[in-house]
C-alpha atoms as a printed R data frame, in Angstrom:
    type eleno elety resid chain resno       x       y       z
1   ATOM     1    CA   UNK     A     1   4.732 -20.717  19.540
2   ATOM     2    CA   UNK     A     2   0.741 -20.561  20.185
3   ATOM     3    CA   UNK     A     3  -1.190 -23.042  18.954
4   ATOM     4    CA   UNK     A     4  -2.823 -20.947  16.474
5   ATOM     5    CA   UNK     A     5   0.410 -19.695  14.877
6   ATOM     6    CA   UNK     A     6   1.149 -23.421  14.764
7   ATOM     7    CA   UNK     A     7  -1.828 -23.974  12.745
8   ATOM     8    CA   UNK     A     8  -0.331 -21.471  10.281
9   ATOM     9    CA   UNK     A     9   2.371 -23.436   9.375
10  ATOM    10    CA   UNK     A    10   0.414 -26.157   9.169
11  ATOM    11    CA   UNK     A    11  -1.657 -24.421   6.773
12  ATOM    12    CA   UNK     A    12  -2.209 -25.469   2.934
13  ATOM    13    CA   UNK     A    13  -0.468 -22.574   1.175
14  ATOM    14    CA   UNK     A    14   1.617 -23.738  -1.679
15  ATOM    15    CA   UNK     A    15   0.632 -25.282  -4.697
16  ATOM    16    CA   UNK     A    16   3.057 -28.732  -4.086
17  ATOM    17    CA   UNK     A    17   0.468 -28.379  -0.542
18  ATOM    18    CA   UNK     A    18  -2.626 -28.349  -2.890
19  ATOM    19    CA   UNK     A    19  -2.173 -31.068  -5.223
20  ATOM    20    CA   UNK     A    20  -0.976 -33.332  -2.033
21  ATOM    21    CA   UNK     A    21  -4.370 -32.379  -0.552
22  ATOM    22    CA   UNK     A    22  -6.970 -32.997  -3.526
23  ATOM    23    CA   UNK     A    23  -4.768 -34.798  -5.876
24  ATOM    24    CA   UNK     A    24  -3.365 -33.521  -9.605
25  ATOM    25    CA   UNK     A    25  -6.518 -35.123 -10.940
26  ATOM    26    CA   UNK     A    26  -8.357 -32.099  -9.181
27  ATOM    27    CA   UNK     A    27  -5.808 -29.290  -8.763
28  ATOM    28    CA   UNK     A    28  -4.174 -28.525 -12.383
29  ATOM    29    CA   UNK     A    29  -1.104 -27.201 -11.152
30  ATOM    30    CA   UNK     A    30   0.284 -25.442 -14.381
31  ATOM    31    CA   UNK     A    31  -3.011 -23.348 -15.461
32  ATOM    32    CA   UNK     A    32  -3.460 -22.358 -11.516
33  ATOM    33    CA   UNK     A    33   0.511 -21.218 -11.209
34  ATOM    34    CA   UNK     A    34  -0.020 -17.668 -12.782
35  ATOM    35    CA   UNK     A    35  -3.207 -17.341  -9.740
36  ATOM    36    CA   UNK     A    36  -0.444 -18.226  -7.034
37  ATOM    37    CA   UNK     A    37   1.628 -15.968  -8.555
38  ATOM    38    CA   UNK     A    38  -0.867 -13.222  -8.273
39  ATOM    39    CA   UNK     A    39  -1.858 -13.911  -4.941
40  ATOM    40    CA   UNK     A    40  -1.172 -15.516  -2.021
41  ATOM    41    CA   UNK     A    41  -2.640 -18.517  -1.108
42  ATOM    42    CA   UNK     A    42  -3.361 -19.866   2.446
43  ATOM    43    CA   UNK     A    43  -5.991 -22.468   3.946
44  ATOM    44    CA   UNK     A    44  -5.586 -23.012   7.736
45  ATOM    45    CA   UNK     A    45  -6.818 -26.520   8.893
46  ATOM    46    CA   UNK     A    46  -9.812 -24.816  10.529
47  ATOM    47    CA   UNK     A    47 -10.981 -23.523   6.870
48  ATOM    48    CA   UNK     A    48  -9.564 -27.058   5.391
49  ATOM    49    CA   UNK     A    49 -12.128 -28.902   7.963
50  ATOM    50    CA   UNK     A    50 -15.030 -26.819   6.219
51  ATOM    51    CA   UNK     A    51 -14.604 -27.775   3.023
52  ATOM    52    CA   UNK     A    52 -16.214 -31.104   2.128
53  ATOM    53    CA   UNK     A    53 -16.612 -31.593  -1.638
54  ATOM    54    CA   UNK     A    54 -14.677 -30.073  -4.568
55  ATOM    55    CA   UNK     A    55 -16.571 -26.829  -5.428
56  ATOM    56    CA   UNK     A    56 -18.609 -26.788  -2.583
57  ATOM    57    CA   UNK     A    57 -19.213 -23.320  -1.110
58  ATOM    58    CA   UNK     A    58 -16.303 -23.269   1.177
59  ATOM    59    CA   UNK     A    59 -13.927 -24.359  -1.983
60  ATOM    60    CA   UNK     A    60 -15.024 -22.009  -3.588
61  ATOM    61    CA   UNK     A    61 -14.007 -18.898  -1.393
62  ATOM    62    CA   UNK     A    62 -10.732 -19.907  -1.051
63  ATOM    63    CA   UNK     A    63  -9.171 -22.454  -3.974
64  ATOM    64    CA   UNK     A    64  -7.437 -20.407  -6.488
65  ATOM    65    CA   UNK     A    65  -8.946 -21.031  -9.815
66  ATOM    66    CA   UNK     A    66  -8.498 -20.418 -13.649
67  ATOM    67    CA   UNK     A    67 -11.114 -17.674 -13.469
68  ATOM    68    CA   UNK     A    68  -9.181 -15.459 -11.498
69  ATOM    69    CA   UNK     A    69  -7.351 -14.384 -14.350
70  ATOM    70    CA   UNK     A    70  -9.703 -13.336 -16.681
71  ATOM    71    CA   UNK     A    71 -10.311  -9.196 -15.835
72  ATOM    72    CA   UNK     A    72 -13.372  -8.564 -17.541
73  ATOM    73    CA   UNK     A    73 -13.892  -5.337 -16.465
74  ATOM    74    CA   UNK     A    74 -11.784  -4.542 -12.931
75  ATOM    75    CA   UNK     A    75 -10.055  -1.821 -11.797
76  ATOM    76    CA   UNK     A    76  -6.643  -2.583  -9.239
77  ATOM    77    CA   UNK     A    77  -8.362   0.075  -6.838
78  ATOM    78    CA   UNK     A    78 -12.268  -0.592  -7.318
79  ATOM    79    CA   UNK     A    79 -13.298   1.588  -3.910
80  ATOM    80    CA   UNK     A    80 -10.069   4.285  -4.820
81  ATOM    81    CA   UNK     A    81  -9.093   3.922  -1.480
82  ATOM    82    CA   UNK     A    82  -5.218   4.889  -2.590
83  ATOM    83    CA   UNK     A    83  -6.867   7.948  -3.832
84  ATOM    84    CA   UNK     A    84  -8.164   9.144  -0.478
85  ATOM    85    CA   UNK     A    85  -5.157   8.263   1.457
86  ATOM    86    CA   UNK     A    86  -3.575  11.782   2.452
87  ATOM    87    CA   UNK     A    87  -0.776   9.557   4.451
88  ATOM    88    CA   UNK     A    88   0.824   5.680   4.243
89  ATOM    89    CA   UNK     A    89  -1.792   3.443   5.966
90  ATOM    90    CA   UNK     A    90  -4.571   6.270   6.091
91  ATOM    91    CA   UNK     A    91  -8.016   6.255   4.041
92  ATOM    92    CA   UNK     A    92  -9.877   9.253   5.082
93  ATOM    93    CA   UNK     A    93 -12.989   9.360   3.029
94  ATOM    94    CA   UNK     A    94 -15.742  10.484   5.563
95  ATOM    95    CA   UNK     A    95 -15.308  13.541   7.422
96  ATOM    96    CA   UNK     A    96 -16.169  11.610  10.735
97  ATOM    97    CA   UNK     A    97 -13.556   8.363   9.931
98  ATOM    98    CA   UNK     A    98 -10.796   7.181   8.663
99  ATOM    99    CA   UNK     A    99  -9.530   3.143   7.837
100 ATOM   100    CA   UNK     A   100  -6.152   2.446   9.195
101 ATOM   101    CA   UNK     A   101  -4.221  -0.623   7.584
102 ATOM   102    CA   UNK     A   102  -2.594  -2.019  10.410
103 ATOM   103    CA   UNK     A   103  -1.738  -5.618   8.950
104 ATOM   104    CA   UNK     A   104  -0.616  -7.136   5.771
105 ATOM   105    CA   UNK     A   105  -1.671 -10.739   6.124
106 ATOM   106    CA   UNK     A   106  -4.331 -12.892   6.690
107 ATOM   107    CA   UNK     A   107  -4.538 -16.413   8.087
108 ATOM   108    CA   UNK     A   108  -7.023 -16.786   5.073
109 ATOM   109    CA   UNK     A   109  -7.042 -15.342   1.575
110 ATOM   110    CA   UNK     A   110 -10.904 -14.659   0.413
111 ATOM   111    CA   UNK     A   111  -9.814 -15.402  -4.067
112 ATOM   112    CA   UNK     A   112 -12.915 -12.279  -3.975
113 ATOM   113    CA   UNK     A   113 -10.537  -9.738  -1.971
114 ATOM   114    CA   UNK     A   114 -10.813  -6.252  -3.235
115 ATOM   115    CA   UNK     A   115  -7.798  -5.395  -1.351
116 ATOM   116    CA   UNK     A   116  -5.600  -8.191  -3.242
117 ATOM   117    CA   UNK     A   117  -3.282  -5.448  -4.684
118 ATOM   118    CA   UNK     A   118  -2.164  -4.899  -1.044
119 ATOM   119    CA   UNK     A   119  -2.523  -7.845   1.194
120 ATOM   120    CA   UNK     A   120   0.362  -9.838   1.535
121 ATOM   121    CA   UNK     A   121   2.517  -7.836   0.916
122 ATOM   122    CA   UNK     A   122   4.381  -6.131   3.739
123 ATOM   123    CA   UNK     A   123   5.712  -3.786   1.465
124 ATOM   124    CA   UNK     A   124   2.362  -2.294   0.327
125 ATOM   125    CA   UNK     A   125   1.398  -2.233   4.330
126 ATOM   126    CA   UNK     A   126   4.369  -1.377   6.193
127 ATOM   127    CA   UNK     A   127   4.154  -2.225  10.481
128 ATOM   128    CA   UNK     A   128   7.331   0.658  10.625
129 ATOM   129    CA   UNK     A   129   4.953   3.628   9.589
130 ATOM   130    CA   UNK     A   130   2.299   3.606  11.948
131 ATOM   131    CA   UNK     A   131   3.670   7.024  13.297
132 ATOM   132    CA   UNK     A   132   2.226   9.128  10.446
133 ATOM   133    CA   UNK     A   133  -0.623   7.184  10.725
134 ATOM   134    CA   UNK     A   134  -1.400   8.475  14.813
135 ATOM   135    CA   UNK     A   135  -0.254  12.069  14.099
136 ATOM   136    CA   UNK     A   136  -2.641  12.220  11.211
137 ATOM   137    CA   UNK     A   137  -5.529  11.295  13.309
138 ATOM   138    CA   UNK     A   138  -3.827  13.552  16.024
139 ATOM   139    CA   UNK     A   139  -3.992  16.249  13.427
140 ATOM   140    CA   UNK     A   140  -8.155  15.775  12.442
141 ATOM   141    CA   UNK     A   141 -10.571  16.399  15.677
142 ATOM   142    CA   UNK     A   142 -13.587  16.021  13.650
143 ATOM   143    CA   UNK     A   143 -12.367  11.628  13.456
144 ATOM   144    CA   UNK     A   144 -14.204  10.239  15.608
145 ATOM   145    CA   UNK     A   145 -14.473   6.473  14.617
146 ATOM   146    CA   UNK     A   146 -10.894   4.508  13.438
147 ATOM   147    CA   UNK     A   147 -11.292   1.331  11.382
148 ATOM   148    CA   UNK     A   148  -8.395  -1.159  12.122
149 ATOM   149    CA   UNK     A   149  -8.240  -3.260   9.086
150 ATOM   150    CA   UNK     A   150  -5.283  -5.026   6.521
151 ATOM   151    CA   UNK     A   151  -5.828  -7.948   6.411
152 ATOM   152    CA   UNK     A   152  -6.446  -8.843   9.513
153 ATOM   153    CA   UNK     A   153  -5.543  -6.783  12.625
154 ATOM   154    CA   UNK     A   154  -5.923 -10.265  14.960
155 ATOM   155    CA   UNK     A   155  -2.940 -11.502  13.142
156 ATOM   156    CA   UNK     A   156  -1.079  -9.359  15.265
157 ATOM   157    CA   UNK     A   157   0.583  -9.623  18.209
158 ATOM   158    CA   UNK     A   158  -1.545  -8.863  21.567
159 ATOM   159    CA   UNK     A   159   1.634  -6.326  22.451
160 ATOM   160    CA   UNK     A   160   0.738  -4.629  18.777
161 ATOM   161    CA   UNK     A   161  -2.721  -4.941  18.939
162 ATOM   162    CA   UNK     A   162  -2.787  -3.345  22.348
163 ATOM   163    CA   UNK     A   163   0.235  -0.647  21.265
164 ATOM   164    CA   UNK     A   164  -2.438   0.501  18.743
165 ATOM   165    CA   UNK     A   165  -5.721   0.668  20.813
166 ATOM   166    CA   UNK     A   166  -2.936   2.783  23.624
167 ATOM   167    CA   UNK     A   167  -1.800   5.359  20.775
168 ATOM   168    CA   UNK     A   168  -4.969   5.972  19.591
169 ATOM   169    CA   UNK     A   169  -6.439   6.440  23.515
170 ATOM   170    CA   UNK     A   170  -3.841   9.087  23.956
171 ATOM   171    CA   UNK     A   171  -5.162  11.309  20.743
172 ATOM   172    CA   UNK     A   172  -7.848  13.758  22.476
173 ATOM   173    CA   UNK     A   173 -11.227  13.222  21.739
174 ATOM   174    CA   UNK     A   174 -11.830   9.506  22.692
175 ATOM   175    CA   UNK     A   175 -12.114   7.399  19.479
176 ATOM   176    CA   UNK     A   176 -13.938   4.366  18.889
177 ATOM   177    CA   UNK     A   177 -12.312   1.506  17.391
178 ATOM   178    CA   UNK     A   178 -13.833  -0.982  15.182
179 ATOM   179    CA   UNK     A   179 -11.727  -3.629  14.335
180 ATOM   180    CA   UNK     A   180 -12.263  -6.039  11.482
181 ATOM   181    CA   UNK     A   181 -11.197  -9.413  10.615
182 ATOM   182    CA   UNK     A   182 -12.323 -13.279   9.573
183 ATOM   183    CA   UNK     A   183 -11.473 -16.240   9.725
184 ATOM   184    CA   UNK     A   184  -8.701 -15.595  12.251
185 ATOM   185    CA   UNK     A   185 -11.122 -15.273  15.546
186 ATOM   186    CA   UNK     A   186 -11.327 -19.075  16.049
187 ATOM   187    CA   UNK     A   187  -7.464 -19.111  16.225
188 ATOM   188    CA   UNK     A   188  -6.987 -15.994  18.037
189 ATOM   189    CA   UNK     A   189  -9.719 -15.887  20.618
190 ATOM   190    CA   UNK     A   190  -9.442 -19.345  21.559
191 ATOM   191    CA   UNK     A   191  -6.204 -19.112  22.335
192 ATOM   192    CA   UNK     A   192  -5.253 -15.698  23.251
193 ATOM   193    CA   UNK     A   193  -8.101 -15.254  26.356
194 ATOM   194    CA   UNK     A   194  -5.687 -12.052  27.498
195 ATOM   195    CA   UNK     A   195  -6.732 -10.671  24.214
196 ATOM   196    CA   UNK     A   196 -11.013 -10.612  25.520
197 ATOM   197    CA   UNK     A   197  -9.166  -9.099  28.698
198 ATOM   198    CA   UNK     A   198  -7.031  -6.383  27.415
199 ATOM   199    CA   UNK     A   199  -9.626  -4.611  25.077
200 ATOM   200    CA   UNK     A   200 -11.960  -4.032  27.690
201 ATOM   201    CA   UNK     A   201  -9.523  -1.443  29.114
202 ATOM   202    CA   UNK     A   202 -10.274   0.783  25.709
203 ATOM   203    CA   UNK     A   203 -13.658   0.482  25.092
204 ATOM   204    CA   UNK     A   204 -15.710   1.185  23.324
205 ATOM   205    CA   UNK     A   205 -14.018  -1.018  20.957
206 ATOM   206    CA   UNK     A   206 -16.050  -3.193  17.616
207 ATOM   207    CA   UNK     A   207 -15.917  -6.054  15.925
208 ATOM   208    CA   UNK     A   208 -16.883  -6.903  11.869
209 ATOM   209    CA   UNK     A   209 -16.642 -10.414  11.372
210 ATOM   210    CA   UNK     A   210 -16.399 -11.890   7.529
211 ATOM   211    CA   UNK     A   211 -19.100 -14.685   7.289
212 ATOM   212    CA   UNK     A   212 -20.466 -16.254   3.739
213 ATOM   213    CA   UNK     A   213 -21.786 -19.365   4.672
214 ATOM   214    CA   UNK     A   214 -23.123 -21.090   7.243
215 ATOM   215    CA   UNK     A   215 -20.920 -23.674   7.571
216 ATOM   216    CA   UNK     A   216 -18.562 -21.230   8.485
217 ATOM   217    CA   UNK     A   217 -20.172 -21.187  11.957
218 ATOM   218    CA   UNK     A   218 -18.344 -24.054  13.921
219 ATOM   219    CA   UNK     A   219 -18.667 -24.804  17.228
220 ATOM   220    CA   UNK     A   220 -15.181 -23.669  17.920
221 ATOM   221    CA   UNK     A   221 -15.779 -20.322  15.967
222 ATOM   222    CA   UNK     A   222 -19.362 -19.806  17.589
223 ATOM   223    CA   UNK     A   223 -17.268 -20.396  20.950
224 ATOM   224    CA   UNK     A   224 -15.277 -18.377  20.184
225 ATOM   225    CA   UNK     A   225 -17.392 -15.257  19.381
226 ATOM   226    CA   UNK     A   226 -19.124 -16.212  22.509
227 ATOM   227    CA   UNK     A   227 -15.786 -14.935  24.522
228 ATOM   228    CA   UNK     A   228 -15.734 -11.639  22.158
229 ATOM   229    CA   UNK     A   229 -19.349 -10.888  23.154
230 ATOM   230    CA   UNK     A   230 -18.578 -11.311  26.772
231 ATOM   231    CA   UNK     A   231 -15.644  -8.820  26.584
232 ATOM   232    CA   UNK     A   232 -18.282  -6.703  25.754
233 ATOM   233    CA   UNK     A   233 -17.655  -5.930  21.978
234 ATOM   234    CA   UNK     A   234 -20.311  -5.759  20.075
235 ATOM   235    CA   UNK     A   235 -19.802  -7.964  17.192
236 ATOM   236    CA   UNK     A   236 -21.463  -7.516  13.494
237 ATOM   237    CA   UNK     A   237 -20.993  -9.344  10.137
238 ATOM   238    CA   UNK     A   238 -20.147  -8.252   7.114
239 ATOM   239    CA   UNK     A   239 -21.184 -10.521   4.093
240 ATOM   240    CA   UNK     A   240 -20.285 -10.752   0.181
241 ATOM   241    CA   UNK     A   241 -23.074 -12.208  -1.797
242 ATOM   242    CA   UNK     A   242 -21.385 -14.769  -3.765
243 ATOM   243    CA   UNK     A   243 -22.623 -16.930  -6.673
244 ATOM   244    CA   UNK     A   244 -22.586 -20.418  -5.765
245 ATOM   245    CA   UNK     A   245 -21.914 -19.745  -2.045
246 ATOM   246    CA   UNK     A   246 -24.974 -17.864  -0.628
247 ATOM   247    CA   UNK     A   247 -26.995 -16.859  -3.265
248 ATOM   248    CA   UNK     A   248 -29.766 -18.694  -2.040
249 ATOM   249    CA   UNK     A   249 -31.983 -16.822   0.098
250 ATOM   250    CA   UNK     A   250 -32.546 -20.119   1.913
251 ATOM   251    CA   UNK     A   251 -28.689 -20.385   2.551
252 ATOM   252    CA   UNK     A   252 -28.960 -16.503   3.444
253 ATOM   253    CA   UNK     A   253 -31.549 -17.031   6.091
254 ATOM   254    CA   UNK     A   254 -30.256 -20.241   7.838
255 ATOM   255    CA   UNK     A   255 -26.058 -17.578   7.880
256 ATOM   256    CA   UNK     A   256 -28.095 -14.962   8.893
257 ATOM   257    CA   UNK     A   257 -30.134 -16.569  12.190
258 ATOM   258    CA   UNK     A   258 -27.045 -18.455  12.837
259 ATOM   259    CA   UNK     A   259 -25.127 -15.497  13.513
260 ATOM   260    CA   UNK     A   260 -28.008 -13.973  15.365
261 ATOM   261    CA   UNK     A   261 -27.771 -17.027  17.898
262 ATOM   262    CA   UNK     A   262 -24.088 -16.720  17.801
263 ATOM   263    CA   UNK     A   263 -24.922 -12.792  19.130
264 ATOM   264    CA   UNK     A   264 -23.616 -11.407  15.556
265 ATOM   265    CA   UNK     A   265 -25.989  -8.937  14.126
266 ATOM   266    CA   UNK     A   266 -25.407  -8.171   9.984
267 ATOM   267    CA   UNK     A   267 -24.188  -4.775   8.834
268 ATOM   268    CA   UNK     A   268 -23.757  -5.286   5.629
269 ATOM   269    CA   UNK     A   269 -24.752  -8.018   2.331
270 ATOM   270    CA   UNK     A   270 -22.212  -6.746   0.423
271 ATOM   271    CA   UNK     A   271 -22.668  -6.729  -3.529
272 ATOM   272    CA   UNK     A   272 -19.422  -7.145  -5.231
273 ATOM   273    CA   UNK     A   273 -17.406  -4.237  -6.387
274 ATOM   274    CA   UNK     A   274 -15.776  -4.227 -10.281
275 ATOM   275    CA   UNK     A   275 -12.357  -4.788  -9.362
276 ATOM   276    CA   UNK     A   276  -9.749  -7.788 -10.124
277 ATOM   277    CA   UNK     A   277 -10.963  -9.975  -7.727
278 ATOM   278    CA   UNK     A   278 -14.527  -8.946  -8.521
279 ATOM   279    CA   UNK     A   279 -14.501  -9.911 -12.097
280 ATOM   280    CA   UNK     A   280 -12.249 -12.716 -11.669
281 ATOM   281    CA   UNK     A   281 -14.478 -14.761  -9.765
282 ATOM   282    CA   UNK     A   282 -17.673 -12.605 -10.941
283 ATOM   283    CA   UNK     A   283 -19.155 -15.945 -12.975
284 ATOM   284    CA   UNK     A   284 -19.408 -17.289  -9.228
285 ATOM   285    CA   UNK     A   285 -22.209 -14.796  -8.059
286 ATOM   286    CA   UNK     A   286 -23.669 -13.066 -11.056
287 ATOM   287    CA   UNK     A   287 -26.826 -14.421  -9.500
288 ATOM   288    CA   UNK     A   288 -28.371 -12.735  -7.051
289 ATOM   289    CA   UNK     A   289 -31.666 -12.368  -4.604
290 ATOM   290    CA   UNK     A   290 -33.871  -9.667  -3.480
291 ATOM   291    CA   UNK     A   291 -35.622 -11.971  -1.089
């Protein structure tokens, strides 16, 4: 077992886990029950380090709370993205590019996820039907750009991860591959260097990190996206403006020239979409900034 698969099991993830870590006095384990049973819940030790006050902005992103239960005005599907997928695994929305679900799980769960009716659930994100997946793409010339997503596709094995990038080589004319994911690239990078070796045989292949907050930006993480940027993937950020987290444009600047020196550039400040998750935690960044 890898080290970073060992921190997954060593991961806070159940709610007995919870109230061991901040105490019953914090966690109230009977209101926050119907949010586990919801969604799932998982904290790896790396994300645990981050967090160094109750409610701080790293709490908040990932502590289940009472709030996620009141739907004010969500929708299960916010972005429809069940309604533009012609095959299991498949959104094809632009003519140019399609997102391909290739994992169900995360080493984190964001409480904000707009995907929360799928992630974590196998089920809803089967590994056994990539096939239709490849001959769809196969099947539309005119896709030029494939979006590996899930959760997150570096929770997969190097053998899958590298299956995938193969299959999709093999489907005439060459595609490019962004791939996102989060938290995970600490864990995986650091420990998987044969991962930073293998991609470079299918470039040109992308990366969308998840950042919200500077403190986000260890040195093990930075490290790590060092590695990524000298495999030669361009790496880019994609960040959710969240009340109480980074909706500060002080806070905003300090994320956003850290990940500049980390050799990150921003694609997108995401403003949250009415869904579940949206409107659940929506009291958390109804506050916003121009700036």
């Amino acid at each position: 077992m890898s080290d970073w698969q060992k921190s997954l099991h060593e991961s806070v993830d159940t709610m007995d886990k919870l109230v061991a870590r901040y105490g019953s006095d914090v966690i109230d384990a009977e209101g926050l029950q119907p949010a586990f049973d919801n969604f799932q819940m998982r904290i790896t030790p790396h994300v645990l380090a981050t967090i160094k006050d109750v409610g701080d902005p790293m709490w908040q992103q990932y502590v289940p709370t009472t709030q996620e239960l009141d739907i004010v005005d969500g929708v299960i599907d916010s972005l429809d993205e069940d309604g533009d997928s012609p095959v299991p695994n498949i959104t094809h929305r632009y003519p140019d590019r399609v997102l391909f679900l290739v994992s169900p799980i995360c080493a984190t769960y964001c409480r904000f996820c707009t995907r929360r009716r799928k992630v974590g659930d196998p089920e809803k994100i089967p590994l056994n039907q990539y096939d239709s997946a490849f001959a769809y793409i196969a099947a539309h010339p005119e896709v030029r750009d494939v979006i590996l997503s899930g959760g997150d596709p570096m929770m997969l094995s190097d053998r899958r991860l590298e299956y995938i990038f193969q299959k999709l080589r093999e489907i005439p004319p060459r595609r490019d591959h962004p791939a996102g994911q989060s938290d995970h690239v600490a864990h995986a990078v650091a420990d998987h260097a044969r991962v930073c070796e293998m991609v470079q045989k299918y470039h040109p292949i992308y990366m969308n990190t998840h950042f919200n907050h500077p403190s986000e930006l260890t040195p093990e993480t930075v490290a790590a996206l060092g590695r990524l940027a000298a495999a030669g993937i361009p790496l880019g950020c994609q960040t959710v403006l969240l009340r109480g987290v980074n909706d500060d444009p002080l806070i905003m600047k300090e994320l956003m020239q850290k990940l500049l020196r980390a050799r990150v550039r921003r694609i997108t400040c995401t403003w949250p979409t009415k869904s579940p998750a949206a409107s659940i935690s929506g009291r958390r960044w109804r506050r916003g900034s121009r700036s």
